């Protein structure tokens, strides 16, 4: 059974509904009045444009909306970012009410997916990462648990992840290695946005080579150097 031990941190937020709302509102702000951004490539999501990324987020919201309301699935238009953002806002109220319930894996995954794609959008638009974000503690817990399951699947011992916000231990037991760095770099490494060389460049207590295969897990694939987003 995969586990993630979370140690005291100073992260803000942690409510899934507020975290998800922040992602949606941030995306709307970043894209306000910028029709030309729709075709901008998203480096961390090969073959996706900004419009594709927003379409994905709205499609996820529409699926959850249908599940929690029992309504027929809402068709999601493609390509027109202002219309997509308007639909996302319209669908979000019952979805955010659902997210306000007790924390669960499906709620956590929805927040993690949205937050990770906000970071992708920021990279595509050359916008700095957020200084703090209410989605980060939820998303970090999810990716650490996913990484823990990958470690166990590869028969590898636990790894501790340390950032300015605290320490997480992926898998049960005493960590055999510690990976340290700014939260943004550690998070992107765990979320399939950093190459092997970039992961190695984090501060490690031991050589990380044996653990590198575990950074490909679930929906995340460790990118080749040419695909990995530059630091920033």
PDB file of C-alpha atoms in Angstrom:
ATOM      1  CA  UNK A   1       0.000   0.000   0.000  1.00  0.00           C
ATOM      2  CA  UNK A   2       1.456   3.359  -1.012  1.00  0.00           C
ATOM      3  CA  UNK A   3       1.785   5.993   1.671  1.00  0.00           C
ATOM      4  CA  UNK A   4       3.033   9.542   1.939  1.00  0.00           C
ATOM      5  CA  UNK A   5       4.061  10.965   5.293  1.00  0.00           C
ATOM      6  CA  UNK A   6       3.578  14.712   5.518  1.00  0.00           C
ATOM      7  CA  UNK A   7       5.582  16.665   8.055  1.00  0.00           C
ATOM      8  CA  UNK A   8       4.676  20.125   9.425  1.00  0.00           C
ATOM      9  CA  UNK A   9       4.628  22.689   6.652  1.00  0.00           C
ATOM     10  CA  UNK A  10       3.834  26.370   6.293  1.00  0.00           C
ATOM     11  CA  UNK A  11       1.746  26.042   3.153  1.00  0.00           C
ATOM     12  CA  UNK A  12      -1.262  28.335   2.850  1.00  0.00           C
ATOM     13  CA  UNK A  13      -4.725  27.110   1.960  1.00  0.00           C
ATOM     14  CA  UNK A  14      -5.674  23.482   1.649  1.00  0.00           C
ATOM     15  CA  UNK A  15      -9.433  23.685   0.936  1.00  0.00           C
ATOM     16  CA  UNK A  16     -10.161  21.929  -2.330  1.00  0.00           C
ATOM     17  CA  UNK A  17     -12.999  24.230  -3.416  1.00  0.00           C
ATOM     18  CA  UNK A  18     -10.959  27.387  -2.821  1.00  0.00           C
ATOM     19  CA  UNK A  19      -7.918  25.847  -4.495  1.00  0.00           C
ATOM     20  CA  UNK A  20      -9.847  24.873  -7.617  1.00  0.00           C
ATOM     21  CA  UNK A  21     -11.555  28.268  -7.787  1.00  0.00           C
ATOM     22  CA  UNK A  22      -8.162  29.979  -7.601  1.00  0.00           C
ATOM     23  CA  UNK A  23      -6.935  27.961 -10.592  1.00  0.00           C
ATOM     24  CA  UNK A  24     -10.006  28.858 -12.646  1.00  0.00           C
ATOM     25  CA  UNK A  25      -9.844  32.544 -11.758  1.00  0.00           C
ATOM     26  CA  UNK A  26      -6.102  32.675 -12.391  1.00  0.00           C
ATOM     27  CA  UNK A  27      -6.520  31.107 -15.828  1.00  0.00           C
ATOM     28  CA  UNK A  28      -9.202  33.662 -16.683  1.00  0.00           C
ATOM     29  CA  UNK A  29      -6.951  36.512 -15.537  1.00  0.00           C
ATOM     30  CA  UNK A  30      -3.925  35.235 -17.445  1.00  0.00           C
ATOM     31  CA  UNK A  31      -5.946  34.867 -20.639  1.00  0.00           C
ATOM     32  CA  UNK A  32      -8.111  37.986 -20.363  1.00  0.00           C
ATOM     33  CA  UNK A  33      -8.069  39.979 -23.586  1.00  0.00           C
ATOM     34  CA  UNK A  34      -5.464  37.751 -25.231  1.00  0.00           C
ATOM     35  CA  UNK A  35      -7.112  35.949 -28.133  1.00  0.00           C
ATOM     36  CA  UNK A  36      -3.712  35.349 -29.723  1.00  0.00           C
ATOM     37  CA  UNK A  37      -2.705  33.120 -26.793  1.00  0.00           C
ATOM     38  CA  UNK A  38      -5.029  30.305 -27.905  1.00  0.00           C
ATOM     39  CA  UNK A  39      -2.546  28.911 -30.422  1.00  0.00           C
ATOM     40  CA  UNK A  40       0.492  29.274 -28.149  1.00  0.00           C
ATOM     41  CA  UNK A  41       2.251  25.915 -27.660  1.00  0.00           C
ATOM     42  CA  UNK A  42       2.426  24.482 -24.141  1.00  0.00           C
ATOM     43  CA  UNK A  43       6.024  23.232 -23.748  1.00  0.00           C
ATOM     44  CA  UNK A  44       5.236  20.917 -20.835  1.00  0.00           C
ATOM     45  CA  UNK A  45       2.319  19.283 -22.699  1.00  0.00           C
ATOM     46  CA  UNK A  46       3.724  18.324 -26.116  1.00  0.00           C
ATOM     47  CA  UNK A  47       1.256  18.725 -28.996  1.00  0.00           C
ATOM     48  CA  UNK A  48      -1.070  20.898 -26.881  1.00  0.00           C
ATOM     49  CA  UNK A  49      -1.836  24.558 -27.437  1.00  0.00           C
ATOM     50  CA  UNK A  50      -3.186  26.875 -24.750  1.00  0.00           C
ATOM     51  CA  UNK A  51      -6.662  26.304 -26.202  1.00  0.00           C
ATOM     52  CA  UNK A  52      -6.183  22.531 -25.878  1.00  0.00           C
ATOM     53  CA  UNK A  53      -5.121  22.931 -22.250  1.00  0.00           C
ATOM     54  CA  UNK A  54      -8.166  25.052 -21.389  1.00  0.00           C
ATOM     55  CA  UNK A  55     -10.422  22.622 -23.269  1.00  0.00           C
ATOM     56  CA  UNK A  56      -9.071  19.776 -21.129  1.00  0.00           C
ATOM     57  CA  UNK A  57      -9.767  21.665 -17.903  1.00  0.00           C
ATOM     58  CA  UNK A  58     -13.324  22.479 -18.987  1.00  0.00           C
ATOM     59  CA  UNK A  59     -13.938  18.887 -20.108  1.00  0.00           C
ATOM     60  CA  UNK A  60     -12.876  17.592 -16.694  1.00  0.00           C
ATOM     61  CA  UNK A  61     -15.153  20.139 -15.016  1.00  0.00           C
ATOM     62  CA  UNK A  62     -18.045  19.161 -17.316  1.00  0.00           C
ATOM     63  CA  UNK A  63     -17.629  15.460 -16.496  1.00  0.00           C
ATOM     64  CA  UNK A  64     -17.632  16.115 -12.764  1.00  0.00           C
ATOM     65  CA  UNK A  65     -20.562  18.528 -13.159  1.00  0.00           C
ATOM     66  CA  UNK A  66     -22.591  15.787 -14.847  1.00  0.00           C
ATOM     67  CA  UNK A  67     -21.671  13.283 -12.156  1.00  0.00           C
ATOM     68  CA  UNK A  68     -22.551  15.483  -9.179  1.00  0.00           C
ATOM     69  CA  UNK A  69     -25.723  17.018 -10.661  1.00  0.00           C
ATOM     70  CA  UNK A  70     -27.042  14.045 -12.628  1.00  0.00           C
ATOM     71  CA  UNK A  71     -27.495  16.342 -15.631  1.00  0.00           C
ATOM     72  CA  UNK A  72     -26.736  15.385 -19.206  1.00  0.00           C
ATOM     73  CA  UNK A  73     -23.094  16.019 -20.138  1.00  0.00           C
ATOM     74  CA  UNK A  74     -22.554  19.555 -21.387  1.00  0.00           C
ATOM     75  CA  UNK A  75     -20.879  19.725 -24.818  1.00  0.00           C
ATOM     76  CA  UNK A  76     -17.570  21.570 -24.667  1.00  0.00           C
ATOM     77  CA  UNK A  77     -16.717  23.789 -27.653  1.00  0.00           C
ATOM     78  CA  UNK A  78     -13.208  23.621 -29.034  1.00  0.00           C
ATOM     79  CA  UNK A  79     -10.759  26.401 -29.724  1.00  0.00           C
ATOM     80  CA  UNK A  80     -12.535  29.571 -28.566  1.00  0.00           C
ATOM     81  CA  UNK A  81     -10.863  30.396 -25.257  1.00  0.00           C
ATOM     82  CA  UNK A  82     -13.285  33.148 -24.091  1.00  0.00           C
ATOM     83  CA  UNK A  83     -16.253  30.811 -24.592  1.00  0.00           C
ATOM     84  CA  UNK A  84     -14.407  28.002 -22.834  1.00  0.00           C
ATOM     85  CA  UNK A  85     -13.669  30.215 -19.833  1.00  0.00           C
ATOM     86  CA  UNK A  86     -17.285  31.364 -19.687  1.00  0.00           C
ATOM     87  CA  UNK A  87     -18.522  27.763 -19.732  1.00  0.00           C
ATOM     88  CA  UNK A  88     -15.986  26.765 -17.072  1.00  0.00           C
ATOM     89  CA  UNK A  89     -17.265  29.491 -14.760  1.00  0.00           C
ATOM     90  CA  UNK A  90     -20.880  28.498 -15.417  1.00  0.00           C
ATOM     91  CA  UNK A  91     -20.266  24.822 -14.629  1.00  0.00           C
ATOM     92  CA  UNK A  92     -18.068  25.377 -11.600  1.00  0.00           C
ATOM     93  CA  UNK A  93     -20.534  26.171  -8.820  1.00  0.00           C
ATOM     94  CA  UNK A  94     -21.823  22.603  -8.217  1.00  0.00           C
ATOM     95  CA  UNK A  95     -18.326  21.264  -8.851  1.00  0.00           C
ATOM     96  CA  UNK A  96     -16.882  23.547  -6.178  1.00  0.00           C
ATOM     97  CA  UNK A  97     -19.688  22.517  -3.813  1.00  0.00           C
ATOM     98  CA  UNK A  98     -18.632  18.911  -4.409  1.00  0.00           C
ATOM     99  CA  UNK A  99     -14.995  19.828  -3.752  1.00  0.00           C
ATOM    100  CA  UNK A 100     -16.045  21.430  -0.459  1.00  0.00           C
ATOM    101  CA  UNK A 101     -16.854  17.942   0.861  1.00  0.00           C
ATOM    102  CA  UNK A 102     -14.496  15.711   2.868  1.00  0.00           C
ATOM    103  CA  UNK A 103     -11.113  15.353   1.206  1.00  0.00           C
ATOM    104  CA  UNK A 104     -10.922  12.245  -0.962  1.00  0.00           C
ATOM    105  CA  UNK A 105      -8.644  10.893  -3.655  1.00  0.00           C
ATOM    106  CA  UNK A 106     -10.895  12.013  -6.518  1.00  0.00           C
ATOM    107  CA  UNK A 107     -11.177  15.534  -5.082  1.00  0.00           C
ATOM    108  CA  UNK A 108      -7.423  15.685  -4.589  1.00  0.00           C
ATOM    109  CA  UNK A 109      -6.693  14.460  -8.113  1.00  0.00           C
ATOM    110  CA  UNK A 110      -9.016  17.064  -9.626  1.00  0.00           C
ATOM    111  CA  UNK A 111      -7.236  19.860  -7.755  1.00  0.00           C
ATOM    112  CA  UNK A 112      -3.808  18.438  -8.600  1.00  0.00           C
ATOM    113  CA  UNK A 113      -4.654  18.191 -12.306  1.00  0.00           C
ATOM    114  CA  UNK A 114      -5.982  21.755 -12.414  1.00  0.00           C
ATOM    115  CA  UNK A 115      -3.044  23.192 -10.469  1.00  0.00           C
ATOM    116  CA  UNK A 116      -0.453  21.351 -12.555  1.00  0.00           C
ATOM    117  CA  UNK A 117      -2.033  22.722 -15.718  1.00  0.00           C
ATOM    118  CA  UNK A 118      -2.055  26.225 -14.241  1.00  0.00           C
ATOM    119  CA  UNK A 119       1.715  25.863 -13.935  1.00  0.00           C
ATOM    120  CA  UNK A 120       1.804  24.622 -17.546  1.00  0.00           C
ATOM    121  CA  UNK A 121      -0.218  27.658 -18.638  1.00  0.00           C
ATOM    122  CA  UNK A 122       2.080  30.014 -16.767  1.00  0.00           C
ATOM    123  CA  UNK A 123       5.093  28.470 -18.494  1.00  0.00           C
ATOM    124  CA  UNK A 124       3.429  28.785 -21.912  1.00  0.00           C
ATOM    125  CA  UNK A 125       2.653  32.464 -21.276  1.00  0.00           C
ATOM    126  CA  UNK A 126       6.079  33.158 -19.732  1.00  0.00           C
ATOM    127  CA  UNK A 127       4.468  34.058 -16.406  1.00  0.00           C
ATOM    128  CA  UNK A 128       6.291  33.327 -13.117  1.00  0.00           C
ATOM    129  CA  UNK A 129       4.980  30.593 -10.817  1.00  0.00           C
ATOM    130  CA  UNK A 130       2.775  31.725  -7.928  1.00  0.00           C
ATOM    131  CA  UNK A 131       4.424  32.803  -4.699  1.00  0.00           C
ATOM    132  CA  UNK A 132       1.831  30.796  -2.784  1.00  0.00           C
ATOM    133  CA  UNK A 133      -1.284  28.952  -3.851  1.00  0.00           C
ATOM    134  CA  UNK A 134      -4.075  27.205  -1.902  1.00  0.00           C
ATOM    135  CA  UNK A 135      -3.863  24.232  -4.291  1.00  0.00           C
ATOM    136  CA  UNK A 136      -0.229  23.451  -3.524  1.00  0.00           C
ATOM    137  CA  UNK A 137      -0.649  21.447  -0.281  1.00  0.00           C
ATOM    138  CA  UNK A 138      -3.366  19.297  -1.867  1.00  0.00           C
ATOM    139  CA  UNK A 139      -1.520  18.803  -5.145  1.00  0.00           C
ATOM    140  CA  UNK A 140       1.767  18.043  -3.388  1.00  0.00           C
ATOM    141  CA  UNK A 141       0.130  15.354  -1.264  1.00  0.00           C
ATOM    142  CA  UNK A 142      -1.329  13.729  -4.395  1.00  0.00           C
ATOM    143  CA  UNK A 143       1.908  13.664  -6.394  1.00  0.00           C
ATOM    144  CA  UNK A 144       3.900  12.401  -3.407  1.00  0.00           C
ATOM    145  CA  UNK A 145       1.415   9.536  -2.976  1.00  0.00           C
ATOM    146  CA  UNK A 146       1.653   8.744  -6.681  1.00  0.00           C
ATOM    147  CA  UNK A 147       5.436   8.784  -6.497  1.00  0.00           C
ATOM    148  CA  UNK A 148       5.267   6.551  -3.407  1.00  0.00           C
ATOM    149  CA  UNK A 149       3.222   3.991  -5.341  1.00  0.00           C
ATOM    150  CA  UNK A 150       5.784   4.132  -8.142  1.00  0.00           C
ATOM    151  CA  UNK A 151       8.646   3.588  -5.698  1.00  0.00           C
ATOM    152  CA  UNK A 152       6.877   0.544  -4.302  1.00  0.00           C
ATOM    153  CA  UNK A 153       6.150  -0.756  -7.796  1.00  0.00           C
ATOM    154  CA  UNK A 154       9.846  -0.533  -8.639  1.00  0.00           C
ATOM    155  CA  UNK A 155      10.875  -2.119  -5.335  1.00  0.00           C
ATOM    156  CA  UNK A 156      12.687   1.055  -4.280  1.00  0.00           C
ATOM    157  CA  UNK A 157      13.108   2.435  -0.747  1.00  0.00           C
ATOM    158  CA  UNK A 158      11.402   5.645   0.434  1.00  0.00           C
ATOM    159  CA  UNK A 159      12.496   9.123  -0.631  1.00  0.00           C
ATOM    160  CA  UNK A 160      12.020  12.348   1.330  1.00  0.00           C
ATOM    161  CA  UNK A 161      11.148  15.524  -0.578  1.00  0.00           C
ATOM    162  CA  UNK A 162      12.099  18.790   1.112  1.00  0.00           C
ATOM    163  CA  UNK A 163      11.131  22.323   0.061  1.00  0.00           C
ATOM    164  CA  UNK A 164      10.895  25.695   1.753  1.00  0.00           C
ATOM    165  CA  UNK A 165       7.379  24.635   2.815  1.00  0.00           C
ATOM    166  CA  UNK A 166       8.328  21.438   4.617  1.00  0.00           C
ATOM    167  CA  UNK A 167       9.072  17.766   4.156  1.00  0.00           C
ATOM    168  CA  UNK A 168       7.161  14.834   2.676  1.00  0.00           C
ATOM    169  CA  UNK A 169       8.214  11.181   2.757  1.00  0.00           C
ATOM    170  CA  UNK A 170       7.142   9.047  -0.192  1.00  0.00           C
ATOM    171  CA  UNK A 171       6.371   5.476   0.947  1.00  0.00           C
ATOM    172  CA  UNK A 172       6.522   4.003   4.434  1.00  0.00           C
ATOM    173  CA  UNK A 173       9.713   3.700   6.408  1.00  0.00           C
ATOM    174  CA  UNK A 174      12.965   5.559   6.861  1.00  0.00           C
ATOM    175  CA  UNK A 175      13.976   7.490   3.714  1.00  0.00           C
ATOM    176  CA  UNK A 176      17.051   6.163   1.956  1.00  0.00           C
ATOM    177  CA  UNK A 177      17.473   9.448   0.072  1.00  0.00           C
ATOM    178  CA  UNK A 178      16.437  13.077   0.411  1.00  0.00           C
ATOM    179  CA  UNK A 179      15.644  15.308  -2.567  1.00  0.00           C
ATOM    180  CA  UNK A 180      15.676  19.036  -1.771  1.00  0.00           C
ATOM    181  CA  UNK A 181      14.981  22.203  -3.707  1.00  0.00           C
ATOM    182  CA  UNK A 182      12.523  25.050  -4.292  1.00  0.00           C
ATOM    183  CA  UNK A 183       8.912  23.846  -4.171  1.00  0.00           C
ATOM    184  CA  UNK A 184       8.408  24.610  -7.864  1.00  0.00           C
ATOM    185  CA  UNK A 185      11.309  22.412  -8.972  1.00  0.00           C
ATOM    186  CA  UNK A 186      10.465  19.544  -6.618  1.00  0.00           C
ATOM    187  CA  UNK A 187       6.796  19.633  -7.614  1.00  0.00           C
ATOM    188  CA  UNK A 188       7.554  19.654 -11.345  1.00  0.00           C
ATOM    189  CA  UNK A 189       9.957  16.742 -10.886  1.00  0.00           C
ATOM    190  CA  UNK A 190       7.209  14.700  -9.215  1.00  0.00           C
ATOM    191  CA  UNK A 191       4.648  15.760 -11.847  1.00  0.00           C
ATOM    192  CA  UNK A 192       6.551  14.611 -14.931  1.00  0.00           C
ATOM    193  CA  UNK A 193       7.828  18.041 -15.974  1.00  0.00           C
ATOM    194  CA  UNK A 194      11.546  17.582 -15.338  1.00  0.00           C
ATOM    195  CA  UNK A 195      14.140  15.540 -17.245  1.00  0.00           C
ATOM    196  CA  UNK A 196      16.546  13.116 -15.608  1.00  0.00           C
ATOM    197  CA  UNK A 197      19.301  15.743 -15.743  1.00  0.00           C
ATOM    198  CA  UNK A 198      17.059  18.355 -14.108  1.00  0.00           C
ATOM    199  CA  UNK A 199      16.031  15.902 -11.385  1.00  0.00           C
ATOM    200  CA  UNK A 200      19.680  15.082 -10.750  1.00  0.00           C
ATOM    201  CA  UNK A 201      20.430  18.803 -10.415  1.00  0.00           C
ATOM    202  CA  UNK A 202      18.226  19.051  -7.329  1.00  0.00           C
ATOM    203  CA  UNK A 203      20.030  18.614  -4.015  1.00  0.00           C
ATOM    204  CA  UNK A 204      20.265  14.889  -3.249  1.00  0.00           C
ATOM    205  CA  UNK A 205      21.711  13.230  -0.174  1.00  0.00           C
ATOM    206  CA  UNK A 206      22.905  10.313  -2.346  1.00  0.00           C
ATOM    207  CA  UNK A 207      23.203   9.598  -6.056  1.00  0.00           C
ATOM    208  CA  UNK A 208      19.596   9.515  -7.359  1.00  0.00           C
ATOM    209  CA  UNK A 209      20.212   7.174 -10.294  1.00  0.00           C
ATOM    210  CA  UNK A 210      18.364   4.152  -8.917  1.00  0.00           C
ATOM    211  CA  UNK A 211      15.242   6.244  -8.224  1.00  0.00           C
ATOM    212  CA  UNK A 212      14.950   7.939 -11.631  1.00  0.00           C
ATOM    213  CA  UNK A 213      12.653   5.293 -13.216  1.00  0.00           C
ATOM    214  CA  UNK A 214      10.076   5.965 -10.488  1.00  0.00           C
ATOM    215  CA  UNK A 215       9.581   9.548 -11.707  1.00  0.00           C
ATOM    216  CA  UNK A 216       7.528   8.106 -14.568  1.00  0.00           C
ATOM    217  CA  UNK A 217       4.217   7.111 -12.993  1.00  0.00           C
ATOM    218  CA  UNK A 218       0.479   7.296 -13.630  1.00  0.00           C
ATOM    219  CA  UNK A 219      -0.180   9.996 -16.242  1.00  0.00           C
ATOM    220  CA  UNK A 220       3.338  11.422 -15.916  1.00  0.00           C
ATOM    221  CA  UNK A 221       6.321  10.590 -18.100  1.00  0.00           C
ATOM    222  CA  UNK A 222       9.771  11.956 -17.374  1.00  0.00           C
ATOM    223  CA  UNK A 223      10.446  14.061 -20.494  1.00  0.00           C
ATOM    224  CA  UNK A 224      13.452  13.895 -22.739  1.00  0.00           C
ATOM    225  CA  UNK A 225      15.831  16.866 -22.321  1.00  0.00           C
ATOM    226  CA  UNK A 226      14.457  18.651 -25.402  1.00  0.00           C
ATOM    227  CA  UNK A 227      10.892  18.427 -24.035  1.00  0.00           C
ATOM    228  CA  UNK A 228      11.592  19.511 -20.463  1.00  0.00           C
ATOM    229  CA  UNK A 229      10.683  23.066 -19.540  1.00  0.00           C
ATOM    230  CA  UNK A 230      13.602  25.300 -18.574  1.00  0.00           C
ATOM    231  CA  UNK A 231      13.892  26.368 -14.980  1.00  0.00           C
ATOM    232  CA  UNK A 232      12.026  29.458 -13.955  1.00  0.00           C
TER     233      UNK A 232
END
